[in-house]
CSV table of C-alpha atoms (C1' of nucleotides) in Angstrom, one decimal:
chain,number,residue,atom,x,y,z
A,1274,MET,CA,41.8,-34.7,78.7
A,1275,THR,CA,38.6,-33.3,81.2
A,1276,ILE,CA,38.7,-31.6,84.5
A,1277,GLN,CA,37.1,-34.4,85.6
A,1278,GLU,CA,39.0,-37.1,84.5
A,1279,THR,CA,42.1,-35.2,85.7
A,1280,THR,CA,40.9,-35.0,89.3
A,1281,ARG,CA,39.4,-38.2,89.8
A,1282,GLU,CA,42.9,-39.9,88.4
A,1283,GLY,CA,43.7,-42.8,90.4
A,1284,THR,CA,40.8,-43.1,92.8
A,1285,GLY,CA,38.4,-45.1,91.9
A,1286,ALA,CA,36.1,-43.4,94.2
A,1287,ARG,CA,32.9,-42.1,92.7
A,1288,PRO,CA,32.4,-38.3,94.0
A,1289,ALA,CA,29.4,-37.4,95.8
A,1290,GLY,CA,26.8,-35.1,94.5
A,1291,ARG,CA,25.0,-35.2,91.1
A,1292,PRO,CA,27.0,-37.0,88.4
A,1293,ARG,CA,28.1,-34.5,85.3
A,1294,SER,CA,26.0,-34.6,82.4
A,1295,GLU,CA,27.5,-36.8,79.6
A,1296,LYS,CA,24.6,-35.0,77.1
A,1297,ALA,CA,25.8,-31.9,78.1
A,1298,GLU,CA,29.4,-32.9,77.4
A,1299,LYS,CA,28.5,-33.9,74.1
A,1300,ALA,CA,26.5,-31.3,73.3
A,1301,ILE,CA,29.2,-28.7,74.1
A,1302,ILE,CA,31.5,-30.5,72.1
A,1303,GLU,CA,29.4,-30.4,69.1
A,1304,ALA,CA,28.6,-27.0,69.4
A,1305,THR,CA,32.2,-26.2,69.4
A,1306,LEU,CA,33.0,-28.6,66.0
A,1307,ASP,CA,29.8,-27.0,64.5
A,1308,LEU,CA,30.9,-23.6,64.9
A,1309,ILE,CA,34.3,-24.3,63.5
A,1310,ALA,CA,32.6,-26.0,60.9
A,1311,GLU,CA,30.7,-22.9,60.0
A,1312,GLY,CA,33.9,-21.0,59.1
A,1313,MET,CA,35.4,-19.7,63.0
A,1314,GLY,CA,38.7,-19.5,63.7
A,1315,VAL,CA,39.8,-20.8,67.1
A,1316,SER,CA,40.5,-17.1,68.0
A,1317,GLU,CA,36.9,-16.1,66.8
A,1318,LEU,CA,35.3,-18.8,69.0
A,1319,SER,CA,33.7,-17.6,72.0
A,1320,ILE,CA,32.8,-19.6,75.1
A,1321,GLU,CA,29.5,-17.7,75.2
A,1322,ALA,CA,28.5,-18.5,71.6
A,1323,ILE,CA,29.4,-22.5,72.3
A,1324,ALA,CA,27.2,-22.4,75.5
A,1325,SER,CA,24.4,-21.1,73.5
A,1326,LYS,CA,24.6,-23.2,70.8
A,1327,ALA,CA,25.2,-26.2,73.2
A,1328,GLY,CA,21.9,-25.0,75.0
A,1329,VAL,CA,24.3,-25.1,78.3
A,1330,GLY,CA,25.5,-22.6,80.9
A,1331,LYS,CA,29.1,-21.0,80.6
A,1332,THR,CA,29.7,-22.9,83.9
A,1333,THR,CA,29.3,-25.8,82.6
A,1334,ILE,CA,32.1,-25.5,80.1
A,1335,TYR,CA,34.2,-23.8,83.0
A,1336,ARG,CA,34.2,-26.8,85.2
A,1337,ARG,CA,35.4,-29.0,82.6
A,1338,TRP,CA,37.9,-27.2,80.6
A,1339,SER,CA,39.8,-24.2,82.0
A,1340,ASN,CA,40.6,-22.9,78.7
A,1341,LYS,CA,39.0,-22.9,75.0
A,1342,GLU,CA,42.6,-24.6,73.6
A,1343,ASP,CA,41.8,-27.5,76.0
A,1344,LEU,CA,38.4,-27.8,74.5
A,1345,VAL,CA,39.3,-27.4,71.0
A,1346,VAL,CA,41.9,-29.9,71.3
A,1347,ASP,CA,39.4,-32.5,72.7
A,1348,ALA,CA,36.7,-31.5,70.5
A,1349,LEU,CA,38.9,-32.0,67.7
A,1350,ALA,CA,40.0,-35.4,68.9
A,1351,THR,CA,36.8,-36.5,68.5
A,1352,LEU,CA,37.0,-36.2,64.8
A,1353,ARG,CA,39.8,-39.1,64.5
A,1354,ALA,CA,38.5,-40.5,61.5
A,1355,PRO,CA,39.3,-44.5,61.4
A,1356,LEU,CA,42.3,-45.4,58.8
A,1357,PRO,CA,40.4,-47.4,56.0
A,1358,PRO,CA,41.3,-50.9,55.8
A,1359,LEU,CA,44.0,-51.4,53.4
A,1360,THR,CA,44.2,-54.7,51.6
A,1361,GLY,CA,48.0,-54.7,51.1
A,1362,GLU,CA,47.7,-56.4,47.4
A,1363,SER,CA,48.5,-53.2,45.5
A,1364,ALA,CA,50.3,-50.2,46.2
A,1365,ARG,CA,48.0,-48.2,43.8
A,1366,ASP,CA,44.7,-49.2,45.2
A,1367,ASP,CA,46.1,-48.6,48.5
A,1368,LEU,CA,46.8,-45.1,47.8
A,1369,ILE,CA,43.5,-44.7,46.2
A,1370,THR,CA,41.9,-45.8,49.3
A,1371,LEU,CA,44.0,-43.2,51.3
A,1372,LEU,CA,43.5,-40.4,49.4
A,1373,ASP,CA,39.7,-41.1,49.0
A,1374,VAL,CA,39.2,-40.3,52.5
A,1375,MET,CA,40.1,-37.1,51.8
A,1376,ARG,CA,37.9,-36.6,49.2
A,1377,LYS,CA,35.0,-37.9,51.1
A,1378,GLU,CA,36.0,-36.0,54.1
A,1379,SER,CA,36.4,-32.7,52.1
A,1380,GLY,CA,33.3,-32.9,51.2
A,1381,GLN,CA,31.8,-32.6,54.8
A,1382,ALA,CA,32.1,-29.4,56.7
A,1383,ARG,CA,33.4,-31.2,59.6
A,1384,GLY,CA,36.3,-32.5,57.5
A,1385,ARG,CA,36.8,-28.7,56.1
A,1386,CYS,CA,36.8,-27.3,59.3
A,1387,VAL,CA,39.8,-29.6,60.6
A,1388,MET,CA,41.7,-28.3,57.6
A,1389,ASN,CA,41.2,-25.0,57.9
A,1390,VAL,CA,42.3,-25.0,61.5
A,1391,ALA,CA,44.7,-27.1,60.6
A,1392,MET,CA,46.6,-25.3,58.3
A,1393,SER,CA,46.0,-21.6,59.5
A,1394,GLU,CA,46.2,-21.7,63.2
A,1395,ALA,CA,49.4,-23.5,62.9
A,1396,ASP,CA,51.7,-20.5,63.6
A,1397,ARG,CA,49.0,-19.2,66.0
A,1398,HIS,CA,48.7,-21.9,68.4
A,1399,PRO,CA,51.3,-23.9,67.8
A,1400,ARG,CA,51.2,-26.4,71.4
A,1401,LEU,CA,47.5,-27.2,70.1
A,1402,MET,CA,48.5,-28.2,66.5
A,1403,GLU,CA,51.3,-30.2,68.2
A,1404,ARG,CA,48.9,-32.4,70.4
A,1405,PHE,CA,46.7,-32.4,67.4
A,1406,MET,CA,49.1,-33.5,65.0
A,1407,LYS,CA,50.0,-36.2,66.8
A,1408,ARG,CA,46.7,-37.7,67.5
A,1409,SER,CA,44.7,-37.3,64.2
A,1410,VAL,CA,47.9,-36.8,61.0
A,1411,GLU,CA,50.2,-39.0,62.4
A,1412,PRO,CA,48.6,-42.1,61.9
A,1413,ARG,CA,47.5,-41.1,58.1
A,1414,LYS,CA,51.1,-40.4,57.5
A,1415,GLN,CA,52.6,-43.4,59.0
A,1416,ALA,CA,50.1,-45.7,56.6
A,1417,MET,CA,50.9,-43.9,53.4
A,1418,ARG,CA,54.8,-44.2,54.2
A,1419,GLN,CA,54.0,-47.9,54.6
A,1420,THR,CA,52.1,-48.2,51.8
A,1421,LEU,CA,54.9,-46.4,49.7
A,1422,GLU,CA,57.4,-48.7,51.3
A,1423,ARG,CA,55.5,-52.0,50.5
A,1424,GLY,CA,55.5,-50.6,46.8
A,1425,VAL,CA,58.9,-50.1,46.3
A,1426,THR,CA,59.6,-53.5,47.8
A,1427,THR,CA,57.4,-55.4,45.4
A,1428,GLY,CA,58.7,-53.6,42.6
A,1429,GLU,CA,55.5,-51.6,42.1
A,1430,LEU,CA,57.1,-48.2,42.8
A,1431,ARG,CA,60.4,-46.9,41.7
A,1432,ALA,CA,63.4,-48.0,43.8
A,1433,ASP,CA,64.7,-44.8,44.4
A,1434,LEU,CA,61.6,-43.1,45.4
A,1435,ASP,CA,61.7,-40.3,47.7
A,1436,LEU,CA,59.3,-40.8,50.3
A,1437,ASP,CA,58.8,-37.0,51.5
A,1438,ILE,CA,58.2,-36.0,47.9
A,1439,ALA,CA,56.2,-38.8,47.1
A,1440,THR,CA,53.9,-38.4,50.0
A,1441,ALA,CA,53.8,-34.1,49.2
A,1442,MET,CA,52.7,-35.2,45.9
A,1443,LEU,CA,49.7,-37.4,46.8
A,1444,THR,CA,48.4,-35.8,49.4
A,1445,GLY,CA,49.4,-32.0,48.2
A,1446,THR,CA,47.3,-32.5,45.1
A,1447,MET,CA,44.4,-33.5,46.9
A,1448,LEU,CA,44.7,-30.5,49.2
A,1449,HIS,CA,45.0,-28.3,46.5
A,1450,HIS,CA,41.8,-29.8,44.9
A,1451,THR,CA,40.1,-29.5,48.1
A,1452,LYS,CA,41.1,-25.9,49.0
A,1453,TRP,CA,41.0,-24.3,45.6
A,1454,ALA,CA,38.5,-26.4,43.3
A,1455,PRO,CA,35.5,-24.8,42.0
A,1456,ALA,CA,32.4,-25.1,44.3
A,1457,GLY,CA,30.5,-28.7,44.7
A,1458,ASP,CA,31.7,-32.0,45.3
A,1459,LEU,CA,34.8,-33.5,43.9
A,1460,PRO,CA,34.6,-35.9,41.2
A,1461,VAL,CA,34.2,-39.3,42.9
A,1462,ASP,CA,37.1,-40.6,41.0
A,1463,LEU,CA,39.5,-38.0,41.3
A,1464,ALA,CA,41.7,-40.2,43.9
A,1465,GLU,CA,41.9,-42.6,41.6
A,1466,ARG,CA,43.1,-40.1,38.6
A,1467,VAL,CA,45.2,-38.2,41.3
A,1468,VAL,CA,47.5,-41.6,42.0
A,1469,ASP,CA,47.3,-42.5,38.5
A,1470,ALA,CA,48.6,-39.1,37.3
A,1471,VAL,CA,51.1,-39.1,39.9
A,1472,MET,CA,52.4,-42.9,39.3
A,1473,THR,CA,52.9,-41.9,35.7
A,1474,GLY,CA,54.1,-38.5,35.9
A,1475,ILE,CA,53.5,-35.7,33.6
A,1476,ALA,CA,56.6,-36.3,31.0
A,1477,ALA,CA,56.4,-37.7,27.4
A,1478,ARG,CA,57.9,-41.3,27.5
A,1479,ASP,CA,61.0,-41.6,25.7
B,485,MET,CA,41.0,1.3,45.4
B,486,THR,CA,40.9,4.2,48.3
B,487,ILE,CA,38.4,6.7,48.8
B,488,GLN,CA,40.5,9.7,47.6
B,489,GLU,CA,41.3,7.7,44.4
B,490,THR,CA,36.9,7.3,43.9
B,491,THR,CA,35.9,10.3,44.8
B,492,ARG,CA,38.3,12.2,42.5
B,493,GLU,CA,37.5,10.0,39.8
B,494,GLY,CA,37.2,11.6,36.3
B,495,THR,CA,37.9,15.2,37.4
B,496,GLY,CA,41.5,16.5,37.2
B,497,ALA,CA,40.7,18.6,39.7
B,498,ARG,CA,43.2,19.1,42.5
B,499,PRO,CA,40.8,19.4,45.8
B,500,ALA,CA,41.6,22.6,47.7
B,501,GLY,CA,43.3,21.6,51.4
B,502,ARG,CA,46.0,19.8,52.9
B,503,PRO,CA,47.1,16.9,50.6
B,504,ARG,CA,46.6,13.5,51.9
B,505,SER,CA,50.1,12.3,53.5
B,506,GLU,CA,51.4,9.3,51.3
B,507,LYS,CA,53.5,8.7,54.0
B,508,ALA,CA,50.6,7.9,56.3
B,509,GLU,CA,49.1,5.9,53.6
B,510,LYS,CA,52.4,3.6,53.2
B,511,ALA,CA,52.5,3.3,56.8
B,512,ILE,CA,48.8,1.8,57.3
B,513,ILE,CA,49.5,-0.8,54.1
B,514,GLU,CA,52.6,-1.9,55.8
B,515,ALA,CA,51.7,-2.0,59.4
B,516,THR,CA,48.3,-4.3,58.1
B,517,LEU,CA,50.6,-6.8,56.5
B,518,ASP,CA,53.0,-6.8,59.2
B,519,LEU,CA,50.2,-7.6,62.0
B,520,ILE,CA,48.9,-10.5,59.2
B,521,ALA,CA,52.3,-11.5,59.0
B,522,GLU,CA,52.5,-12.0,62.7
B,523,GLY,CA,49.7,-14.4,62.2
B,524,MET,CA,46.6,-12.4,62.4
B,525,GLY,CA,43.6,-13.5,61.0
B,526,VAL,CA,41.5,-11.0,59.1
B,527,SER,CA,38.5,-11.2,61.7
B,528,GLU,CA,41.2,-10.7,64.4
B,529,LEU,CA,42.6,-7.1,63.2
B,530,SER,CA,41.8,-4.3,64.4
B,531,ILE,CA,41.5,-1.0,63.3
B,532,GLU,CA,43.0,0.5,66.4
B,533,ALA,CA,45.9,-1.9,66.3
B,534,ILE,CA,46.3,-1.2,62.8
B,535,ALA,CA,46.5,3.0,63.7
B,536,SER,CA,48.7,2.5,66.9
B,537,LYS,CA,51.4,0.4,64.7
B,538,ALA,CA,51.2,2.6,62.0
B,539,GLY,CA,51.7,5.8,64.0
B,540,VAL,CA,48.2,7.2,62.7
B,541,GLY,CA,45.1,8.4,63.9
B,542,LYS,CA,42.4,6.0,63.2
B,543,THR,CA,41.0,8.9,61.5
B,544,THR,CA,43.3,8.6,59.0
B,545,ILE,CA,42.3,5.3,57.9
B,546,TYR,CA,38.7,5.9,58.1
B,547,ARG,CA,39.2,8.7,56.0
B,548,ARG,CA,40.6,6.3,52.8
B,549,TRP,CA,39.0,3.0,53.7
B,550,SER,CA,35.4,2.5,54.8
B,551,ASN,CA,35.9,-1.0,56.5
B,552,LYS,CA,38.4,-3.3,57.3
B,553,GLU,CA,37.7,-5.8,53.9
B,554,ASP,CA,38.8,-2.6,51.4
B,555,LEU,CA,42.1,-2.1,53.3
B,556,VAL,CA,43.0,-5.8,53.3
B,557,VAL,CA,42.1,-6.1,49.8
B,558,ASP,CA,44.5,-3.2,48.8
B,559,ALA,CA,47.2,-4.1,51.4
B,560,LEU,CA,47.3,-7.6,49.8
B,561,ALA,CA,47.0,-6.2,46.2
B,562,THR,CA,50.7,-4.8,47.3
B,563,LEU,CA,52.2,-8.0,47.6
B,564,ARG,CA,51.8,-9.2,44.1
B,565,ALA,CA,54.6,-10.5,43.2
B,566,PRO,CA,55.9,-10.3,39.4
B,567,LEU,CA,55.8,-13.0,37.7
B,568,PRO,CA,59.5,-14.3,36.9
B,569,PRO,CA,60.7,-14.1,33.3
B,570,LEU,CA,60.3,-17.4,31.5
B,571,THR,CA,62.6,-18.6,28.8
B,572,GLY,CA,60.2,-20.6,27.4
B,573,GLU,CA,62.7,-22.9,26.0
B,574,SER,CA,62.2,-25.9,28.5
B,575,ALA,CA,58.9,-26.8,30.1
B,576,ARG,CA,60.9,-28.6,32.7
B,577,ASP,CA,63.0,-25.3,33.8
B,578,ASP,CA,60.1,-22.7,33.3
B,579,LEU,CA,58.4,-25.0,36.0
B,580,ILE,CA,60.9,-24.9,38.4
B,581,THR,CA,61.0,-21.3,37.8
B,582,LEU,CA,57.5,-20.9,39.0
B,583,LEU,CA,57.5,-23.2,41.7
B,584,ASP,CA,60.7,-21.6,43.1
B,585,VAL,CA,58.5,-18.3,43.2
B,586,MET,CA,56.5,-20.4,45.9
B,587,ARG,CA,59.5,-21.6,47.8
B,588,LYS,CA,61.0,-18.4,48.0
B,589,GLU,CA,57.8,-16.7,49.5
B,590,SER,CA,57.3,-19.6,52.0
B,591,GLY,CA,60.4,-18.3,53.8
B,592,GLN,CA,59.1,-14.6,54.1
B,593,ALA,CA,56.4,-14.0,56.8
B,594,ARG,CA,54.9,-11.8,54.1
B,595,GLY,CA,54.3,-14.7,52.0
B,596,ARG,CA,53.2,-17.2,54.3
B,597,CYS,CA,50.7,-14.5,55.5
B,598,VAL,CA,49.1,-14.4,52.2
B,599,MET,CA,49.1,-18.0,52.1
B,600,ASN,CA,47.2,-18.4,55.5
B,601,VAL,CA,44.8,-15.7,54.8
B,602,ALA,CA,44.0,-17.1,51.4
B,603,MET,CA,43.4,-20.8,52.7
B,604,SER,CA,41.9,-19.8,55.5
B,605,GLU,CA,39.6,-17.1,55.1
B,606,ALA,CA,38.0,-18.2,51.8
B,607,ASP,CA,35.1,-19.7,53.3
B,608,ARG,CA,34.6,-16.4,55.8
B,609,HIS,CA,35.2,-13.4,53.5
B,610,PRO,CA,34.0,-15.0,49.6
B,611,ARG,CA,34.1,-11.9,48.1
B,612,LEU,CA,37.4,-10.7,49.5
B,613,MET,CA,38.8,-13.5,48.5
B,614,GLU,CA,37.1,-13.5,45.2
B,615,ARG,CA,38.8,-10.0,44.5
B,616,PHE,CA,42.3,-11.1,45.5
B,617,MET,CA,42.3,-14.2,44.0
B,618,LYS,CA,41.6,-12.3,40.7
B,619,ARG,CA,44.3,-9.9,41.2
B,620,SER,CA,47.4,-11.9,42.5
B,621,VAL,CA,46.6,-15.8,42.0
B,622,GLU,CA,45.1,-16.0,38.4
B,623,PRO,CA,47.9,-14.4,36.5
B,624,ARG,CA,50.1,-17.3,38.2
B,625,LYS,CA,47.9,-19.9,37.1
B,626,GLN,CA,47.5,-18.7,33.7
B,627,ALA,CA,51.5,-18.8,33.3
B,628,MET,CA,51.9,-22.3,34.9
B,629,ARG,CA,49.0,-23.1,32.3
B,630,GLN,CA,50.6,-21.9,29.2
B,631,THR,CA,53.9,-23.6,30.4
B,632,LEU,CA,52.2,-27.1,30.2
B,633,GLU,CA,50.2,-26.4,27.1
B,634,ARG,CA,53.8,-25.7,25.7
B,635,GLY,CA,55.4,-28.4,27.0
B,636,VAL,CA,52.8,-30.7,25.4
B,637,THR,CA,52.9,-29.0,21.8
B,638,THR,CA,56.8,-29.3,22.3
B,639,GLY,CA,56.2,-32.9,22.8
B,640,GLU,CA,58.1,-32.6,26.3
B,641,LEU,CA,54.8,-33.1,28.4
B,642,ARG,CA,52.6,-36.1,27.7
B,643,ALA,CA,50.0,-35.2,24.9
B,644,ASP,CA,47.3,-36.6,26.9
B,645,LEU,CA,47.9,-34.7,30.0
B,646,ASP,CA,45.1,-33.2,32.2
B,647,LEU,CA,46.0,-29.5,32.8
B,648,ASP,CA,44.3,-29.3,36.1
B,649,ILE,CA,45.7,-32.3,38.0
B,650,ALA,CA,49.2,-31.5,36.5
B,651,THR,CA,48.6,-28.0,38.2
B,652,ALA,CA,47.4,-29.5,41.4
B,653,MET,CA,50.2,-31.8,41.4
B,654,LEU,CA,52.7,-29.3,40.9
B,655,THR,CA,51.1,-26.4,43.3
B,656,GLY,CA,49.9,-28.8,45.7
B,657,THR,CA,53.0,-30.6,46.4
B,658,MET,CA,54.8,-27.0,46.9
B,659,LEU,CA,52.3,-26.0,49.1
B,660,HIS,CA,52.5,-29.4,51.0
B,661,HIS,CA,55.8,-28.3,51.7
B,662,THR,CA,55.2,-25.1,53.0
B,663,LYS,CA,52.7,-26.0,55.5
B,664,TRP,CA,53.9,-29.2,56.7
B,665,ALA,CA,57.5,-29.1,56.4
B,666,PRO,CA,59.4,-29.1,59.7
B,667,ALA,CA,60.4,-25.7,60.4
B,668,GLY,CA,63.2,-23.7,58.7
B,669,ASP,CA,63.8,-22.8,55.3
B,670,LEU,CA,62.9,-25.2,52.6
B,671,PRO,CA,66.0,-26.4,50.6
B,672,VAL,CA,67.0,-24.2,47.8
B,673,ASP,CA,66.7,-27.4,45.2
B,674,LEU,CA,63.5,-28.5,46.3
B,675,ALA,CA,61.4,-27.0,43.2
B,676,GLU,CA,63.6,-28.7,41.0
B,677,ARG,CA,63.0,-32.2,42.7
B,678,VAL,CA,59.4,-31.4,42.8
B,679,VAL,CA,59.2,-30.7,39.0
B,680,ASP,CA,61.4,-33.7,38.4
B,681,ALA,CA,59.3,-35.9,40.6
B,682,VAL,CA,56.4,-35.0,38.9
B,683,MET,CA,57.6,-35.0,35.9
B,684,THR,CA,59.0,-38.8,36.0
B,685,GLY,CA,56.3,-40.4,38.5
B,686,ILE,CA,56.5,-42.7,41.3
B,687,ALA,CA,55.7,-45.8,39.3
B,688,ALA,CA,58.4,-48.2,38.3
B,689,ARG,CA,59.2,-48.1,34.7
B,690,ASP,CA,58.3,-51.4,32.9
C,271,DC,C1',15.1,-36.5,104.2
C,272,DC,C1',20.3,-34.3,103.9
C,273,DG,C1',24.7,-33.1,102.4
C,274,DA,C1',27.0,-32.6,98.1
C,275,DT,C1',27.6,-31.6,93.4
C,276,DA,C1',25.9,-30.3,88.6
C,277,DC,C1',22.7,-28.0,86.2
C,278,DG,C1',20.7,-23.8,83.4
C,279,DC,C1',20.3,-19.1,83.9
C,280,DA,C1',21.6,-14.1,84.9
C,281,DA,C1',23.9,-10.9,86.4
C,282,DC,C1',28.8,-8.7,87.3
C,283,DG,C1',33.0,-5.8,86.8
C,284,DG,C1',36.7,-5.3,83.3
C,285,DA,C1',38.8,-5.6,78.9
C,286,DC,C1',38.6,-4.7,74.2
C,287,DT,C1',37.1,-3.0,69.6
C,288,DC,C1',33.7,-0.6,67.1
C,289,DG,C1',32.8,3.9,63.9
C,290,DT,C1',32.1,8.5,65.2
C,291,DT,C1',32.9,12.9,66.9
C,292,DT,C1',35.8,17.0,68.7
C,293,DC,C1',39.9,19.1,69.1
C,294,DG,C1',44.0,21.9,68.6
C,295,DT,C1',47.6,21.8,64.8
C,296,DA,C1',49.7,21.6,59.8
C,297,DA,C1',49.9,22.2,55.3
C,298,DA,C1',48.1,23.6,51.0
C,299,DG,C1',45.8,27.4,47.4
C,300,DG,C1',43.6,31.9,46.4
D,157,DC,C1',45.5,36.3,55.8
D,158,DC,C1',41.8,33.1,55.2
D,159,DT,C1',39.7,29.2,53.7
D,160,DT,C1',39.9,24.2,53.0
D,161,DT,C1',41.2,20.0,54.3
D,162,DA,C1',44.0,16.2,56.4
D,163,DC,C1',46.5,15.4,60.9
D,164,DG,C1',47.2,12.9,65.3
D,165,DA,C1',45.2,12.5,69.7
D,166,DA,C1',41.5,11.9,72.6
D,167,DA,C1',36.9,10.5,74.2
D,168,DC,C1',32.5,9.0,73.4
D,169,DG,C1',28.5,5.4,73.2
D,170,DA,C1',27.4,0.6,72.0
D,171,DG,C1',28.4,-3.8,71.8
D,172,DT,C1',31.0,-8.5,72.9
D,173,DC,C1',33.6,-11.5,75.4
D,174,DC,C1',35.9,-12.7,79.3
D,175,DG,C1',36.1,-15.7,83.9
D,176,DT,C1',33.3,-15.4,88.3
D,177,DT,C1',29.3,-15.2,91.2
D,178,DG,C1',25.0,-16.1,93.0
D,179,DC,C1',20.7,-18.2,92.5
D,180,DG,C1',16.8,-21.3,92.5
D,181,DT,C1',16.3,-26.4,90.8
D,182,DA,C1',18.1,-31.0,89.6
D,183,DT,C1',20.2,-35.6,91.1
D,184,DC,C1',23.4,-38.3,93.5
D,185,DG,C1',24.8,-41.4,97.7
D,186,DG,C1',24.0,-42.4,102.2
DNA sequence: CCGATACGCAACGGACTCGTTTCGTAAAGG
DNA sequence: CCTTTACGAAACGAGTCCGTTGCGTATCGG
């Protein structure tokens, strides 16, 4: 939420004078994301670097956001990837679809940056992360949960399934790959292989 | 490796003058780890803060390490947790033992700090991480791999097991919990539940 | 055209960190 | 005792970033 939106709240009146440049606004957000994507931590981000990269005066930033945290929250919020459409026909297919979003995102600097920030800055900026999680992570978590529950009711998945551990197995396995796999893109069939492995388990059949 | 060790290399000669204080050395390492454990990123660490917390002059630090990166590598290296003894009797038991190390570590600020640094600074300080990984992560990875391989040969685990994905499932699931579980310590039986879930899989039996 | 506001730019004082140097003192060997 | 090296403390010049201010210009409504 920008200061602009805040101060105009309620009144439909258009303020006098030159209106704010939407182009500048976008440039600031983009520059912020680019810097984070380049490996910057939130604490290392400098308003001056953002302004410089965005081709914008610092004034223009401070006029919109009163501090770095607000800017970062707004910037990360623009990354909300839309949930992929789920057919609901097969839990396996839907899980693959959900996990494949993670694989695709991990190939983009933008996606990696979100993960990095989410993982490493949670301790340092708890309020920031709380807001971000609620906006961006929670919907996906819900989608996976529903998919798992549906799989249980259809009999495709174990009746005694522990939803928390199942979620952790699926997303955690992908997470492990995105963070520690040898450099380069992940294999295109990774999500499928992971889902099958998680479904089947590693124990030998009796 | 400290400068001291480097310069004395080979010669068994004791140098003249006052010897370096081992107490100061330890205090510096401890202060570094404490600061990281408090949520500091490597880039935010300041030599001055370390010196102050350690009750030591900056000179004493620069005399031993020529830059921050070397100091951090040495500090993290002292955290090498010894591998737990593995019985080799049961793959399940050994896997639980291995994963339980992760659970215990995640309850300590020290353990969390290592994870945070490893996850978030890999992009920014690739050489640092390469060194750290080789020293601290590789041994555990090997132990898990051997445990899995042994499980396959004994018939306890699937013959067609994909070692990479199996490793990712086990450590990734724990990772997911340590980073995103609700605050507080992880349940004591988490490792056991994870191993059983990974072994069994989530699919319904035919 | 006028007042109001936003723009990019440059500069400010203050705070912090860097890596180095200087100081007086402490602890070892010869 | 004397040399050598390490110690903690303090100060250094250089650099970065902070959040703010002033400047001349651009763009809106009236």
